[in-house]
Coordinates of C-alpha atoms in Angstrom, one line a residue:
Chain A
M1 CA 22.3 17.9 -99.1
S2 CA 24.6 14.9 -99.7
E3 CA 24.7 12.0 -97.4
L4 CA 26.3 12.4 -94.0
V5 CA 29.9 11.1 -94.0
V6 CA 30.8 10.5 -90.4
G7 CA 34.3 11.4 -89.1
N8 CA 35.7 12.4 -92.5
D9 CA 38.6 14.8 -92.0
D10 CA 39.3 15.4 -95.6
P11 CA 38.8 19.2 -95.8
S12 CA 37.2 19.1 -99.2
K13 CA 34.3 17.0 -97.9
R14 CA 34.0 17.7 -94.2
T15 CA 31.1 16.4 -92.1
P16 CA 28.2 18.8 -92.7
L17 CA 27.5 21.0 -89.7
V18 CA 23.7 21.3 -90.4
L19 CA 21.7 18.2 -91.2
G20 CA 18.2 17.6 -92.4
G21 CA 18.4 19.5 -95.7
H22 CA 17.4 22.9 -94.3
D23 CA 17.2 26.2 -96.2
F24 CA 17.7 29.6 -94.7
K25 CA 14.0 30.0 -93.8
S26 CA 13.6 26.7 -92.0
V27 CA 16.7 27.5 -90.0
S28 CA 15.1 30.7 -88.7
D29 CA 11.8 28.9 -88.1
I30 CA 13.3 26.1 -86.0
I31 CA 15.7 28.2 -83.9
C32 CA 13.0 30.9 -83.3
R33 CA 10.3 28.4 -82.4
P34 CA 11.1 28.2 -78.6
V35 CA 11.0 32.0 -78.4
E36 CA 7.7 32.3 -80.3
A37 CA 5.8 29.3 -78.9
K38 CA 4.3 28.9 -75.5
A39 CA 6.7 27.7 -72.8
P40 CA 6.5 23.9 -72.7
Q41 CA 5.5 22.1 -69.5
W42 CA 8.9 20.8 -68.7
W43 CA 10.2 24.3 -68.8
M44 CA 7.6 25.6 -66.3
I45 CA 8.5 22.8 -63.9
A46 CA 12.2 23.3 -64.3
F47 CA 11.8 27.0 -63.9
G48 CA 9.8 26.5 -60.7
V49 CA 12.5 24.3 -59.2
S50 CA 15.2 26.7 -60.2
V51 CA 13.5 29.7 -58.8
S52 CA 13.1 27.8 -55.5
G53 CA 16.8 27.2 -55.6
L54 CA 17.3 30.9 -56.2
C55 CA 15.1 31.7 -53.2
L56 CA 17.2 29.3 -51.1
L57 CA 20.3 31.3 -52.1
I58 CA 18.7 34.6 -51.2
A59 CA 17.7 33.1 -47.8
M60 CA 21.2 31.9 -47.1
L61 CA 22.8 35.1 -48.1
S62 CA 20.4 37.1 -46.0
K63 CA 21.3 34.9 -43.0
L64 CA 25.0 35.5 -43.8
V65 CA 24.5 39.2 -43.9
W66 CA 22.3 39.2 -40.8
S67 CA 24.5 37.0 -38.6
G68 CA 28.0 37.5 -40.1
I69 CA 30.4 35.1 -41.8
G70 CA 30.5 32.8 -38.7
V71 CA 27.5 31.0 -40.1
W72 CA 30.0 29.3 -42.4
G73 CA 32.2 26.6 -40.9
L74 CA 35.4 28.5 -41.6
N75 CA 37.9 28.8 -38.8
N76 CA 41.7 29.2 -38.3
P77 CA 43.6 27.8 -40.2
V78 CA 40.9 26.9 -42.8
M79 CA 40.0 30.5 -43.7
W80 CA 38.7 29.5 -47.1
G81 CA 36.3 26.7 -47.6
W82 CA 33.2 26.2 -49.7
D83 CA 33.2 29.9 -50.5
L84 CA 36.4 29.8 -52.5
V85 CA 35.6 26.3 -53.8
G86 CA 32.3 27.5 -55.1
F87 CA 33.9 30.6 -56.6
V88 CA 36.6 28.7 -58.5
F89 CA 34.1 26.0 -59.5
W90 CA 31.8 28.5 -61.2
V91 CA 34.5 30.7 -62.7
G92 CA 36.1 27.5 -64.2
I93 CA 32.8 26.5 -65.8
G94 CA 32.6 30.0 -67.2
H95 CA 35.7 29.4 -69.3
A96 CA 34.2 27.1 -71.9
G97 CA 32.0 29.7 -73.4
T98 CA 34.8 32.1 -74.2
L99 CA 37.0 29.3 -75.3
I100 CA 34.4 28.2 -77.8
S101 CA 33.4 31.7 -79.0
A102 CA 36.9 33.2 -79.1
I103 CA 39.7 30.7 -79.4
L104 CA 37.8 28.3 -81.7
F105 CA 36.7 31.3 -83.8
L106 CA 40.3 32.4 -84.3
F107 CA 41.2 28.8 -85.3
R108 CA 38.3 28.9 -87.8
Q109 CA 36.7 25.9 -86.2
K110 CA 33.3 26.3 -87.9
W111 CA 31.6 23.6 -85.8
R112 CA 31.5 26.1 -83.0
T113 CA 28.7 28.1 -84.7
S114 CA 25.8 26.1 -83.4
I115 CA 27.1 25.8 -79.8
N116 CA 28.8 29.1 -79.1
R117 CA 25.6 31.1 -78.1
F118 CA 24.7 28.4 -75.7
A119 CA 28.2 28.2 -74.1
E120 CA 28.5 32.0 -73.9
A121 CA 25.2 32.2 -72.0
M122 CA 26.4 29.5 -69.7
T123 CA 29.6 31.6 -69.2
I124 CA 27.8 34.7 -68.2
F125 CA 25.5 32.9 -65.7
A126 CA 28.3 30.9 -64.2
V127 CA 30.4 34.0 -63.7
M128 CA 27.4 35.6 -62.0
S129 CA 27.2 32.6 -59.6
A130 CA 30.9 33.0 -59.0
G131 CA 30.5 36.8 -58.4
I132 CA 28.0 36.1 -55.6
Y133 CA 30.7 34.2 -53.7
I134 CA 33.3 37.0 -54.2
V135 CA 30.9 39.7 -53.1
F136 CA 29.5 37.9 -50.1
H137 CA 32.7 36.2 -48.8
V138 CA 34.0 39.7 -47.8
G139 CA 31.5 39.4 -44.9
R140 CA 30.5 43.0 -44.6
V141 CA 28.9 43.1 -48.0
W142 CA 27.7 46.7 -47.7
V143 CA 31.3 47.8 -48.0
A144 CA 32.2 45.4 -50.9
Y145 CA 32.9 48.5 -53.0
Y146 CA 36.3 48.7 -51.2
L147 CA 37.3 46.0 -53.7
F148 CA 37.4 48.7 -56.4
P149 CA 39.6 51.8 -56.4
I150 CA 36.9 54.2 -55.5
P151 CA 37.8 57.4 -53.6
N152 CA 36.3 57.1 -50.0
S153 CA 36.3 59.3 -46.9
M154 CA 38.9 57.1 -45.2
G155 CA 41.5 57.6 -47.9
I156 CA 41.9 53.8 -48.3
W157 CA 43.0 52.3 -51.6
P158 CA 43.4 48.7 -52.8
N159 CA 46.8 47.1 -52.5
F160 CA 47.7 46.5 -56.1
R161 CA 50.5 44.2 -55.1
S162 CA 48.0 41.6 -54.0
P163 CA 46.6 38.9 -56.2
L164 CA 43.2 39.3 -54.7
V165 CA 43.0 42.7 -56.2
W166 CA 44.1 41.4 -59.6
D167 CA 41.3 38.9 -59.3
V168 CA 38.7 41.6 -58.9
F169 CA 39.9 43.3 -62.1
A170 CA 40.2 40.0 -63.9
V171 CA 36.8 38.6 -63.0
S172 CA 34.9 41.9 -63.6
T173 CA 36.7 42.5 -66.9
Y174 CA 35.9 38.9 -67.9
F175 CA 32.2 39.3 -67.1
T176 CA 32.0 42.6 -68.9
I177 CA 33.7 41.4 -72.1
S178 CA 31.8 38.1 -72.1
L179 CA 28.5 40.0 -71.8
L180 CA 29.5 42.4 -74.7
F181 CA 30.7 39.5 -76.8
W182 CA 27.4 37.7 -76.2
F183 CA 25.3 40.8 -76.9
V184 CA 27.2 41.6 -80.1
G185 CA 26.6 38.0 -81.3
L186 CA 22.9 38.3 -80.4
I187 CA 22.1 41.5 -82.3
P188 CA 21.4 40.1 -85.8
D189 CA 19.4 37.2 -84.3
L190 CA 17.3 39.6 -82.2
A191 CA 16.6 41.5 -85.4
T192 CA 15.5 38.2 -86.9
I193 CA 13.0 37.7 -84.1
R194 CA 11.9 41.3 -84.3
D195 CA 11.1 41.0 -88.0
R196 CA 9.2 37.8 -87.5
A197 CA 7.3 39.1 -84.5
T198 CA 3.6 38.8 -84.5
T199 CA 2.9 40.4 -81.1
K200 CA 3.3 44.0 -80.1
T201 CA 5.4 43.1 -76.9
R202 CA 7.8 41.1 -78.9
K203 CA 8.1 43.8 -81.6
I204 CA 9.0 46.4 -79.0
W205 CA 11.4 44.5 -76.8
Y206 CA 13.3 42.7 -79.5
G207 CA 13.2 46.0 -81.5
I208 CA 14.9 47.8 -78.7
F209 CA 17.6 45.2 -78.1
S210 CA 18.3 44.6 -81.8
V211 CA 19.3 48.4 -81.9
G212 CA 18.0 48.8 -85.4
W213 CA 20.0 46.1 -87.1
R214 CA 19.0 45.6 -90.7
G215 CA 21.7 43.4 -92.2
A216 CA 23.4 46.1 -94.3
N217 CA 26.7 45.0 -95.8
R218 CA 28.5 48.1 -94.5
H219 CA 27.3 47.1 -91.1
W220 CA 28.3 43.5 -91.5
M221 CA 31.8 44.7 -92.4
N222 CA 32.3 46.6 -89.1
Y223 CA 30.4 44.0 -87.2
E224 CA 32.6 41.2 -88.4
R225 CA 35.7 43.2 -87.6
A226 CA 34.3 44.0 -84.1
Y227 CA 33.7 40.3 -83.6
L228 CA 37.2 39.3 -84.7
I229 CA 38.7 41.9 -82.5
L230 CA 36.6 40.8 -79.5
A231 CA 37.7 37.2 -80.2
A232 CA 41.3 38.3 -80.3
L233 CA 40.9 40.2 -77.0
S234 CA 39.1 37.4 -75.3
T235 CA 41.6 34.7 -76.1
P236 CA 44.4 36.0 -73.9
L237 CA 41.7 37.3 -71.5
V238 CA 40.3 33.8 -70.9
L239 CA 43.7 32.4 -70.3
S240 CA 44.6 35.3 -68.0
V241 CA 41.5 35.1 -65.8
H242 CA 42.0 31.6 -64.5
S243 CA 45.8 32.2 -64.3
I244 CA 45.0 35.1 -62.0
V245 CA 42.5 33.0 -60.1
S246 CA 45.4 30.5 -59.6
F247 CA 47.6 33.4 -58.4
D248 CA 45.3 33.7 -55.4
F249 CA 46.8 30.5 -54.3
A250 CA 50.2 30.3 -56.0
V251 CA 51.5 33.7 -54.9
S252 CA 51.0 32.7 -51.2
Q253 CA 53.5 30.7 -49.2
V254 CA 51.3 27.8 -48.4
P255 CA 52.8 24.4 -49.2
G256 CA 50.7 22.8 -51.9
W257 CA 49.8 26.2 -53.3
H258 CA 53.1 27.8 -54.0
T259 CA 53.9 26.2 -57.3
T260 CA 54.5 27.5 -60.8
I261 CA 52.4 24.8 -62.4
F262 CA 49.2 26.4 -61.1
P263 CA 48.3 28.8 -64.0
P264 CA 48.3 26.3 -66.8
Y265 CA 46.9 23.6 -64.6
F266 CA 44.0 25.8 -63.6
V267 CA 43.3 26.9 -67.2
A268 CA 43.2 23.3 -68.4
G269 CA 40.9 22.4 -65.5
A270 CA 38.7 25.3 -66.3
I271 CA 38.3 24.3 -69.9
F272 CA 37.7 20.7 -68.9
S273 CA 35.0 21.6 -66.4
G274 CA 33.4 24.1 -68.7
F275 CA 33.1 21.7 -71.6
A276 CA 31.7 19.1 -69.3
M277 CA 29.0 21.5 -68.3
V278 CA 28.3 22.4 -71.9
V279 CA 27.9 18.7 -72.8
T280 CA 25.5 18.2 -69.8
L281 CA 23.3 21.1 -70.8
M282 CA 23.5 20.5 -74.5
V283 CA 22.5 16.8 -74.3
A284 CA 19.3 17.9 -72.5
A285 CA 18.6 21.0 -74.7
R286 CA 19.0 19.4 -78.1
E287 CA 16.6 16.7 -77.0
L288 CA 14.0 19.0 -75.4
F289 CA 14.0 21.6 -78.2
N290 CA 14.4 19.1 -81.0
M291 CA 17.5 20.8 -82.4
K292 CA 19.4 17.7 -83.3
D293 CA 19.9 18.9 -86.9
F294 CA 22.1 21.8 -85.5
M295 CA 23.6 20.3 -82.4
T296 CA 24.7 17.1 -84.2
M297 CA 26.5 14.1 -82.9
H298 CA 29.5 15.4 -84.7
H299 CA 29.5 18.5 -82.3
L300 CA 29.1 16.3 -79.2
E301 CA 31.9 14.0 -80.3
T302 CA 34.2 16.9 -80.9
M303 CA 33.5 18.3 -77.5
N304 CA 34.1 14.9 -75.9
K305 CA 37.5 14.8 -77.6
I306 CA 38.3 18.2 -76.0
I307 CA 37.2 16.8 -72.6
L308 CA 39.5 13.8 -73.1
A309 CA 42.4 16.1 -74.0
T310 CA 42.0 18.6 -71.2
G311 CA 41.2 15.7 -68.7
T312 CA 44.5 14.1 -69.6
M313 CA 46.3 17.4 -69.1
V314 CA 44.7 17.7 -65.7
G315 CA 45.8 14.2 -64.8
Y316 CA 49.3 15.1 -65.9
A317 CA 49.3 18.1 -63.6
Y318 CA 48.2 16.0 -60.7
G319 CA 51.1 13.7 -61.3
M320 CA 53.5 16.5 -61.9
E321 CA 52.6 18.1 -58.6
F322 CA 53.7 15.0 -56.7
F323 CA 56.8 14.7 -58.8
M324 CA 57.8 18.3 -58.1
A325 CA 57.1 17.9 -54.4
W326 CA 59.5 14.9 -54.3
F327 CA 62.0 16.5 -56.6
S328 CA 62.1 19.8 -54.6
G329 CA 63.4 18.0 -51.6
N330 CA 61.2 20.3 -49.5
T331 CA 59.8 18.2 -46.6
F332 CA 56.9 20.6 -46.0
E333 CA 55.9 20.4 -49.7
Q334 CA 56.2 16.6 -49.6
Y335 CA 54.1 16.3 -46.5
A336 CA 51.4 18.5 -48.0
F337 CA 51.0 16.1 -50.9
I338 CA 51.3 12.9 -48.9
N339 CA 48.7 14.3 -46.6
R340 CA 46.5 15.2 -49.6
A341 CA 46.3 11.7 -50.9
F342 CA 46.5 9.7 -47.6
G343 CA 45.5 12.3 -44.9
P344 CA 42.1 12.9 -43.4
Y345 CA 40.7 14.2 -46.7
Y346 CA 41.9 11.2 -48.7
W347 CA 38.3 10.5 -49.8
A348 CA 38.1 13.9 -51.5
Y349 CA 41.4 13.3 -53.3
W350 CA 40.5 9.9 -54.7
T351 CA 37.0 11.1 -55.7
M352 CA 38.7 13.8 -57.7
V353 CA 41.2 11.4 -59.3
S354 CA 38.5 8.9 -60.2
C355 CA 36.2 11.5 -61.7
N356 CA 38.8 13.7 -63.5
V357 CA 41.5 11.4 -64.6
I358 CA 39.9 8.0 -65.0
S359 CA 36.4 8.6 -66.2
P360 CA 37.3 10.9 -69.3
Q361 CA 39.7 8.2 -70.5
L362 CA 36.7 6.2 -71.6
F363 CA 36.4 8.8 -74.4
W364 CA 39.2 7.0 -76.2
F365 CA 36.5 4.7 -77.4
K366 CA 34.5 6.0 -80.3
K367 CA 31.3 4.1 -79.2
I368 CA 31.4 5.9 -75.8
R369 CA 32.2 9.3 -77.4
R370 CA 29.1 9.0 -79.5
S371 CA 26.8 7.5 -76.9
I372 CA 24.4 10.1 -75.4
P373 CA 23.9 8.3 -72.0
M374 CA 27.6 7.6 -71.5
M375 CA 28.7 11.2 -72.3
F376 CA 26.0 12.6 -70.0
I377 CA 27.2 10.4 -67.1
I378 CA 30.8 11.2 -67.7
S379 CA 30.2 14.9 -68.0
I380 CA 28.4 14.8 -64.6
F381 CA 31.3 12.9 -63.2
V382 CA 33.7 15.6 -64.5
N383 CA 31.5 18.3 -62.9
I384 CA 31.7 16.5 -59.6
G385 CA 35.4 15.8 -59.9
M386 CA 36.2 19.4 -60.7
W387 CA 34.3 20.6 -57.7
F388 CA 36.4 18.2 -55.6
E389 CA 39.6 19.4 -57.2
R390 CA 39.0 22.9 -55.9
F391 CA 38.0 21.5 -52.5
V392 CA 41.2 19.4 -52.3
I393 CA 43.4 22.3 -53.3
T394 CA 41.8 24.8 -50.9
V395 CA 41.1 22.7 -47.8
T396 CA 43.8 20.0 -47.7
S397 CA 46.5 22.6 -48.0
L398 CA 45.1 24.8 -45.3
H399 CA 43.9 22.4 -42.7
R400 CA 47.4 21.4 -41.5
D401 CA 49.3 24.6 -41.6
F402 CA 52.6 25.7 -40.1
L403 CA 51.5 25.3 -36.5
P404 CA 50.4 21.7 -35.6
S405 CA 48.5 23.0 -32.5
S406 CA 46.1 24.8 -34.8
W407 CA 45.4 21.8 -37.1
F408 CA 41.7 21.5 -37.8
Y409 CA 39.3 19.3 -39.6
Y410 CA 37.0 21.5 -41.6
S411 CA 33.4 20.6 -42.4
P412 CA 30.8 22.9 -44.0
T413 CA 27.8 24.0 -42.1
W414 CA 24.3 23.6 -43.6
V415 CA 24.4 27.3 -44.6
E416 CA 27.4 26.7 -46.9
V417 CA 25.8 23.6 -48.4
C418 CA 22.4 25.3 -49.0
Q419 CA 24.2 28.3 -50.4
F420 CA 26.0 26.1 -52.9
I421 CA 22.7 24.4 -53.9
G422 CA 21.2 27.8 -54.2
S423 CA 24.0 29.0 -56.6
F424 CA 22.7 26.3 -59.0
G425 CA 19.3 27.9 -58.6
L426 CA 20.7 31.2 -59.7
F427 CA 22.5 29.7 -62.6
L428 CA 19.6 27.6 -63.9
T429 CA 17.0 30.3 -63.4
F430 CA 18.9 32.6 -65.8
F431 CA 19.8 29.7 -68.1
L432 CA 16.1 28.7 -68.5
L433 CA 15.1 32.3 -69.1
F434 CA 17.8 32.4 -71.8
L435 CA 16.4 29.1 -73.3
K436 CA 13.0 30.6 -73.5
F437 CA 13.5 34.2 -74.6
L438 CA 16.6 34.2 -76.7
P439 CA 17.7 32.2 -79.8
I440 CA 19.8 29.4 -78.3
I441 CA 21.8 29.0 -81.6
A442 CA 23.5 31.8 -83.4
I443 CA 21.1 31.9 -86.4
S444 CA 23.2 34.2 -88.7
E445 CA 26.4 32.2 -88.0
V446 CA 24.8 28.9 -88.7
K447 CA 23.4 30.2 -92.0
G448 CA 26.9 31.4 -92.8
V449 CA 28.4 27.9 -92.6
M450 CA 25.7 26.3 -94.8
P451 CA 26.9 25.5 -98.3
A452 CA 24.1 27.6 -99.8
A453 CA 25.7 30.7 -98.2
N454 CA 28.8 30.6 -100.3
P455 CA 28.3 32.9 -103.3
H456 CA 31.0 31.0 -105.2
Q457 CA 29.1 27.9 -106.2
P458 CA 31.1 24.9 -107.6
G459 CA 32.2 25.4 -111.2
E460 CA 32.3 29.2 -110.9
E461 CA 35.5 31.1 -110.9
H462 CA 36.6 32.8 -107.6
Chain B
M1 CA -1.7 66.5 -100.6
T2 CA 1.5 66.0 -98.6
T3 CA 4.6 65.4 -100.5
V4 CA 6.5 62.3 -99.5
K5 CA 10.3 62.3 -99.8
L6 CA 11.8 59.4 -101.7
Y7 CA 14.4 57.2 -100.0
G8 CA 15.2 55.0 -102.9
L9 CA 14.5 51.7 -104.6
L10 CA 14.5 48.3 -103.0
A11 CA 15.1 45.2 -105.1
E12 CA 15.1 41.6 -104.0
Y13 CA 17.5 38.9 -105.3
K14 CA 17.3 35.2 -105.3
D15 CA 20.4 34.1 -103.4
P16 CA 23.9 35.3 -102.3
S17 CA 25.3 34.5 -105.7
A18 CA 22.7 36.5 -107.6
L19 CA 23.2 39.4 -105.1
I20 CA 26.9 39.6 -105.5
H21 CA 26.6 39.5 -109.3
A22 CA 24.0 42.3 -109.3
V23 CA 26.2 44.4 -107.0
E24 CA 29.2 44.0 -109.3
K25 CA 27.1 45.4 -112.2
L26 CA 25.7 48.3 -110.1
R27 CA 29.3 49.2 -109.1
D28 CA 30.5 49.0 -112.7
A29 CA 27.5 51.2 -113.9
G30 CA 28.9 53.9 -111.6
Y31 CA 26.4 53.8 -108.7
K32 CA 27.8 54.9 -105.3
N33 CA 25.0 55.2 -102.8
F34 CA 23.8 51.7 -102.8
E35 CA 23.7 49.0 -100.1
T36 CA 23.0 45.3 -99.8
Y37 CA 21.1 43.5 -97.1
S38 CA 21.5 39.9 -96.2
P39 CA 20.8 37.6 -93.2
F40 CA 24.5 36.8 -92.8
P41 CA 27.7 38.4 -94.0
I42 CA 28.5 37.3 -97.6
H43 CA 32.1 36.5 -98.4
G44 CA 33.4 38.8 -101.1
M45 CA 30.7 41.4 -100.9
D46 CA 33.0 44.2 -99.7
S47 CA 35.1 44.0 -102.8
A48 CA 32.1 43.6 -105.0
M49 CA 30.6 46.8 -103.6
G50 CA 34.0 48.5 -103.7
I51 CA 33.9 49.8 -100.1
K52 CA 36.9 50.6 -98.0
D53 CA 38.1 48.4 -95.2
S54 CA 36.8 49.0 -91.7
V55 CA 38.7 51.6 -89.5
L56 CA 37.5 49.9 -86.3
G57 CA 41.0 48.5 -85.6
W58 CA 42.4 51.9 -85.1
I59 CA 39.7 52.9 -82.6
V60 CA 40.4 49.7 -80.7
V61 CA 44.1 50.4 -80.6
A62 CA 43.5 53.9 -79.2
C63 CA 41.1 52.6 -76.6
G64 CA 43.5 49.8 -75.6
A65 CA 46.3 52.3 -75.2
T66 CA 44.1 54.5 -73.1
G67 CA 43.3 51.6 -70.8
L68 CA 46.9 50.6 -70.4
A69 CA 47.9 54.2 -69.6
S70 CA 45.1 54.6 -67.1
A71 CA 46.1 51.3 -65.4
I72 CA 49.7 52.3 -65.1
A73 CA 48.8 55.8 -63.8
L74 CA 46.2 54.5 -61.3
Q75 CA 48.4 51.8 -59.8
T76 CA 51.5 54.0 -59.6
W77 CA 49.6 57.0 -58.0
V78 CA 47.8 54.8 -55.5
S79 CA 50.8 52.8 -54.5
V80 CA 53.5 55.5 -54.5
S81 CA 51.6 58.6 -53.5
A82 CA 48.0 58.2 -52.3
Y83 CA 48.3 55.2 -49.9
R84 CA 51.9 54.3 -49.1
V85 CA 51.8 50.9 -47.4
V86 CA 54.7 48.5 -47.5
T87 CA 53.3 44.9 -47.8
S88 CA 55.4 41.7 -47.8
G89 CA 58.6 43.8 -48.3
K90 CA 57.7 44.8 -51.8
L91 CA 58.7 48.1 -53.2
L92 CA 56.1 50.8 -53.4
F93 CA 56.5 50.9 -57.2
S94 CA 56.5 47.1 -58.0
F95 CA 55.8 47.2 -61.7
Q96 CA 55.9 43.4 -61.9
A97 CA 52.8 43.2 -59.7
F98 CA 51.1 45.8 -61.8
V99 CA 51.1 43.7 -64.9
P100 CA 47.8 41.8 -64.4
V101 CA 45.7 44.9 -63.8
C102 CA 47.4 46.7 -66.7
F103 CA 46.5 43.8 -69.0
E104 CA 42.9 43.6 -67.7
L105 CA 42.2 47.3 -68.1
M106 CA 43.7 47.3 -71.5
V107 CA 41.4 44.5 -72.6
L108 CA 38.4 46.1 -71.0
F109 CA 38.9 49.5 -72.7
A110 CA 39.7 47.9 -76.0
G111 CA 36.6 45.7 -75.8
F112 CA 34.5 48.8 -75.1
G113 CA 36.2 50.4 -78.1
A114 CA 35.3 47.4 -80.3
V115 CA 31.7 47.3 -79.4
F116 CA 30.8 50.9 -79.1
G117 CA 33.1 51.8 -82.0
M118 CA 31.2 49.4 -84.1
F119 CA 27.9 51.0 -83.0
A120 CA 29.2 54.4 -83.8
L121 CA 30.6 53.5 -87.3
N122 CA 27.3 51.8 -88.1
G123 CA 25.1 54.6 -86.7
L124 CA 23.4 52.3 -84.2
P125 CA 21.3 52.2 -82.2
K126 CA 18.8 53.5 -84.8
L127 CA 15.3 52.5 -84.0
Y128 CA 13.7 54.0 -87.1
H129 CA 14.7 53.5 -90.7
P130 CA 12.6 54.0 -93.8
L131 CA 13.2 50.3 -94.8
F132 CA 11.4 49.1 -91.6
K133 CA 8.1 50.2 -93.2
N134 CA 8.6 47.8 -96.1
H135 CA 6.8 44.6 -95.6
R136 CA 8.9 42.5 -97.9
F137 CA 12.1 43.8 -96.3
R138 CA 11.3 41.9 -93.1
T139 CA 12.8 38.7 -94.6
A140 CA 16.2 40.5 -94.9
T141 CA 17.1 39.1 -91.5
S142 CA 15.9 35.6 -92.2
H143 CA 16.2 34.5 -95.8
G144 CA 15.9 37.6 -98.1
F145 CA 18.7 39.2 -100.1
F146 CA 18.2 42.9 -101.0
V147 CA 19.7 45.9 -102.7
T148 CA 18.8 49.5 -102.1
V149 CA 19.8 52.3 -104.3
E150 CA 19.3 55.7 -102.6
S151 CA 17.7 58.6 -104.4
S152 CA 20.7 60.7 -103.3
D153 CA 22.9 58.9 -105.9
S154 CA 23.9 61.1 -108.8
R155 CA 22.9 58.4 -111.3
F156 CA 19.6 57.7 -109.7
S157 CA 16.4 58.0 -111.8
L158 CA 13.2 56.4 -110.8
E159 CA 12.4 54.6 -114.1
G160 CA 16.0 54.0 -115.3
T161 CA 17.3 52.6 -112.0
A162 CA 14.2 50.5 -111.5
R163 CA 14.7 49.0 -115.0
F164 CA 18.4 48.4 -114.4
L165 CA 17.8 46.6 -111.1
Q166 CA 15.3 44.4 -112.8
E167 CA 17.7 43.7 -115.7
I168 CA 20.5 42.5 -113.4
G169 CA 18.2 39.9 -111.8
G170 CA 15.9 41.7 -109.4
L171 CA 12.9 39.6 -108.5
S172 CA 10.9 42.6 -107.4
V173 CA 11.6 46.3 -107.3
E174 CA 9.8 48.6 -104.9
V175 CA 9.8 52.3 -104.1
V176 CA 10.8 53.2 -100.5
E177 CA 9.7 56.5 -99.0
E178 CA 11.4 58.4 -96.2

């Protein structure tokens, strides 16, 4: 392989996506190694911590079911607090995976191949964490099936004119399609592990889940078509999901929520937070699994550019919200925004602005874009900032509502805080299982973007 | 002695380029029931093999249309007939409000069509295949490039086809039994 040319955008000699002079066999060897080797010590420790977090979540949910929703600090008029904040936070993180796997696929951004598997897994587990909030915030979780149009003895049906019902359909469709997309992408790689398997257990389990894949070209043809169609379906889907999440707010009459900027603003924020989470996890994983030849600095830098772009969009939306409040001449809308920045929750607002608007601007500097410690710190800041964004939107708009006598300063109870910590336990438990038992890079796709995969070698006619 | 049925011949090739050239020669020699195996899809292989384009798109269109129709039917029936409740002064049949669910169900059904349609067209899941018995074939999902010619092909002959596969660049030619 020729020398690495950094940052060269001439399409005839692009930055190579796989470094280290690998051939097809060594690609399989390296990516399959974590699956085939014994779990490393750091993995066991991390898994132990994550499972403890998961247990904490289960304990908090049990308390919630046992005592009722009053264990949360919610009260009139703040009917939504950390539950909705946690839900939107996790669903937002879930958007990066589908963006990378679907939208970048349609745009033929080949650099996505070594990070899409990783990001899709993150999507699925983040949506699971979000789903926990949806299911349990209804309070009487044993009748959560009322969310779906299922015939029941009381003859009650969902109200299809409500955005909350749209949300149920959007999130469950998103989860299902993301899972299918992920599984379809995994099939050839599961077959690779099956064919390399040395133990009986591995042969049987990977054999079942690879559904008899054998790499036949007639199969590849239908497979590639299915993948393309799923990408084409997921692209509008990913945009619709966070738009519909924003309708939960925008369709209501609450000042600060009832704005048309919400759908694009939420989508940009979702992509922003999702990419930040991918960078956080990738910086760690490429180091721990020694996969720097596949998850190269070029990949990280490209992701940081997307964080910069979407962070700037989010900053624009924050400014535009204030402009529209002023321009509308509506005093209630104006009060909602002045109260947001200078009211009792000013600390949350300015944390959000510092983390989301100011910190990603550092990515204008190439040195910072390519510095592992800096990008790790900034991605953590963005994760924090995006949590605060949802907190600001949800709580500051509600806590001073139409009736000043009911104004209220909302603080979470320990149950809400522990439940949120526990949702990380759920996310990380599944993510660590993924790191150990599945190929974390799409093996067949990475091989496809290597120069050796092109049957039309230079000098040959096409 | 038990008679073993013949599945066909399996030949390995050096790289994607060798595979695609071999396949062009097989096609030109008039073979029909042959297949190539590679760890990743090879650009240009479909036309080299002379196979028709995938029909998956039509399956997806049909599934998507079914999803859309079911969403319209479900929401209209629930809102106008099964559970008539006026909320926020909206009409019982408020088609504007039905758009999000229509879109989501259309995508959901189309996605099922794409994945399970692909499975059906490929005859998957299939947990047994004669090729899985072949030891060398295990590299087909890692770094091996293979061609099989099935014994059902009208031009198939054990010696003649084996010789031909070798002539067009086959590194090894093996017999695969059912």
